[in-house]
XYZ file of C-alpha atoms in Angstrom:
172
model
C -0.072 0.030 -0.126
C 2.614 2.567 0.826
C 4.370 1.928 -2.445
C 1.217 2.521 -4.353
C 0.570 5.806 -2.430
C 4.125 6.796 -3.268
C 3.541 5.906 -6.973
C 0.330 7.986 -7.026
C 2.149 10.833 -5.163
C 5.000 10.703 -7.757
C 2.638 10.541 -10.769
C 0.687 13.580 -9.372
C 4.049 15.386 -8.762
C 5.187 14.672 -12.244
C 1.986 15.902 -13.778
C 2.026 19.144 -11.779
C 5.663 19.788 -12.741
C 4.929 18.985 -16.335
C 1.990 21.601 -16.292
C 4.409 24.014 -14.503
C 7.051 23.443 -17.134
C 4.447 24.059 -19.978
C 3.662 27.239 -18.199
C 7.306 28.290 -18.170
C 7.591 27.651 -21.827
C 4.556 29.789 -22.398
C 5.899 32.596 -20.334
C 9.192 32.541 -22.298
C 7.214 32.497 -25.614
C 4.970 35.348 -24.588
C 7.842 37.497 -23.432
C 9.733 36.786 -26.653
C 6.778 37.654 -28.907
C 6.105 40.787 -26.775
C 9.827 41.974 -26.893
C 10.156 41.356 -30.625
C 6.702 42.991 -31.119
C 7.927 46.055 -29.216
C 10.824 46.329 -31.479
C 8.415 46.560 -34.487
C 5.981 48.782 -32.655
C 3.397 46.170 -32.089
C 3.674 44.800 -28.519
C 1.704 41.614 -27.579
C -1.529 42.890 -26.069
C -2.179 41.004 -22.609
C 1.314 39.727 -22.284
C 1.295 41.038 -18.579
C -1.793 39.063 -17.833
C -0.486 36.012 -19.494
C 2.713 36.136 -17.663
C 1.211 36.799 -14.202
C -1.202 33.904 -14.580
C 1.591 31.710 -15.941
C 3.698 32.412 -12.972
C 0.828 31.176 -10.583
C 0.861 27.889 -12.554
C 4.637 27.760 -12.757
C 5.298 28.396 -8.921
C 2.569 26.072 -7.553
C 3.195 23.374 -10.290
C 6.849 22.955 -9.195
C 6.203 23.061 -5.573
C 5.458 19.413 -5.008
C 8.547 18.375 -7.079
C 10.744 20.719 -5.100
C 9.615 19.130 -1.807
C 9.917 15.661 -3.224
C 13.510 16.250 -4.202
C 14.377 18.036 -0.935
C 14.864 21.265 -2.690
C 13.406 23.539 -0.044
C 15.809 25.758 2.010
C 17.149 23.918 4.983
C 19.717 25.006 7.558
C 21.703 22.039 8.835
C 24.578 23.796 10.629
C 23.927 21.855 13.987
C 22.743 18.695 12.386
C 26.191 16.952 13.000
C 25.933 17.676 16.702
C 22.193 16.373 17.060
C 21.295 12.945 17.833
C 19.509 10.946 14.983
C 16.195 10.947 16.755
C 16.163 14.756 16.950
C 16.935 15.074 13.215
C 14.211 12.528 12.420
C 11.670 14.530 14.726
C 12.605 17.684 12.915
C 11.863 16.178 9.579
C 8.656 14.868 10.693
C 7.462 17.966 12.328
C 8.602 19.948 9.122
C 6.625 17.688 6.885
C 3.540 18.038 9.071
C 3.736 21.684 9.250
C 4.290 22.041 5.624
C 1.264 19.797 4.935
C -0.879 22.023 7.214
C 0.424 25.197 5.559
C -0.463 23.927 2.066
C -3.836 22.714 3.159
C -4.533 26.195 4.623
C -3.196 27.729 1.555
C -5.586 25.627 -0.522
C -8.515 26.538 1.797
C -7.825 30.249 1.677
C -7.479 30.200 -2.028
C -10.635 28.256 -2.375
C -12.523 30.910 -0.522
C -10.804 33.642 -2.711
C -11.775 31.601 -5.869
C -15.356 31.414 -4.761
C -15.393 35.369 -4.337
C -13.579 35.802 -7.563
C -16.281 33.730 -9.400
C -19.072 35.537 -7.542
C -17.620 38.856 -8.533
C -16.386 37.836 -12.007
C -12.820 38.985 -11.294
C -10.685 38.771 -14.331
C -7.222 40.056 -15.375
C -6.946 43.681 -16.473
C -6.143 43.560 -20.027
C -7.493 40.309 -21.810
C -10.036 39.427 -19.042
C -8.890 35.954 -18.101
C -10.971 34.624 -15.282
C -8.954 34.627 -12.018
C -10.914 31.739 -10.530
C -9.446 29.266 -13.111
C -5.941 29.987 -11.968
C -6.856 29.943 -8.336
C -8.477 26.555 -8.858
C -5.134 25.278 -10.503
C -3.212 26.625 -7.378
C -5.649 24.799 -5.033
C -5.048 21.466 -6.851
C -1.280 21.931 -6.922
C -1.223 22.924 -3.142
C -3.244 19.714 -2.361
C -0.821 17.656 -4.343
C 2.122 19.159 -2.351
C 0.240 18.648 0.844
C -0.381 14.931 0.036
C 3.325 14.389 -0.622
C 4.198 16.021 2.498
C 1.649 14.050 4.538
C 2.919 10.909 2.955
C 6.477 11.760 3.946
C 5.504 12.514 7.576
C 3.678 9.169 7.778
C 6.618 7.209 6.254
C 9.207 8.897 8.488
C 7.037 8.233 11.602
C 6.811 4.592 10.685
C 10.578 4.353 10.520
C 10.789 4.241 6.676
C 12.605 6.704 4.532
C 10.594 8.029 1.578
C 11.717 6.169 -1.640
C 14.656 7.990 -3.100
C 14.278 9.764 -6.352
C 17.388 9.725 -8.519
C 17.738 13.381 -9.635
C 18.698 12.140 -13.036
C 15.483 10.172 -13.483
C 13.260 12.644 -11.499
C 10.156 13.681 -13.381
C 11.119 16.904 -15.276
C 14.135 17.560 -13.230
């Protein structure tokens, strides 16, 4: 069962990272088209809106992969002086706290998305509905929370999360 849950988590993480990568490609293309268009006196209308909403997808899409690969900022200055149980406890607590933070972030974003939908909020120039991007951020936050919860459970049961070789990681 834990192997199945890790496989599901890794697939969801890979999917969110793939969508985030596609967003990055879109941001680069939009910026390139806008800059070239400015040179010829015809900038891309709505490029700012596309870039802002693309960044929402990019940041939240890559968060689960960043956590899975251990890419978050960590200070380990005193780690050599600590006993192993204290380091393990810190890892469990940080995974639980991270999970709670991402669940709260998803909940708050859900409330904001409901309000955005109610008020028909959209971007300023090309009127992209903001709620769509808020729902994407919610899904990606929940994927990240799921991975963190799975890590906390695995660590508390005495098992290390399955290692991901950075060379074989999804979209690394």
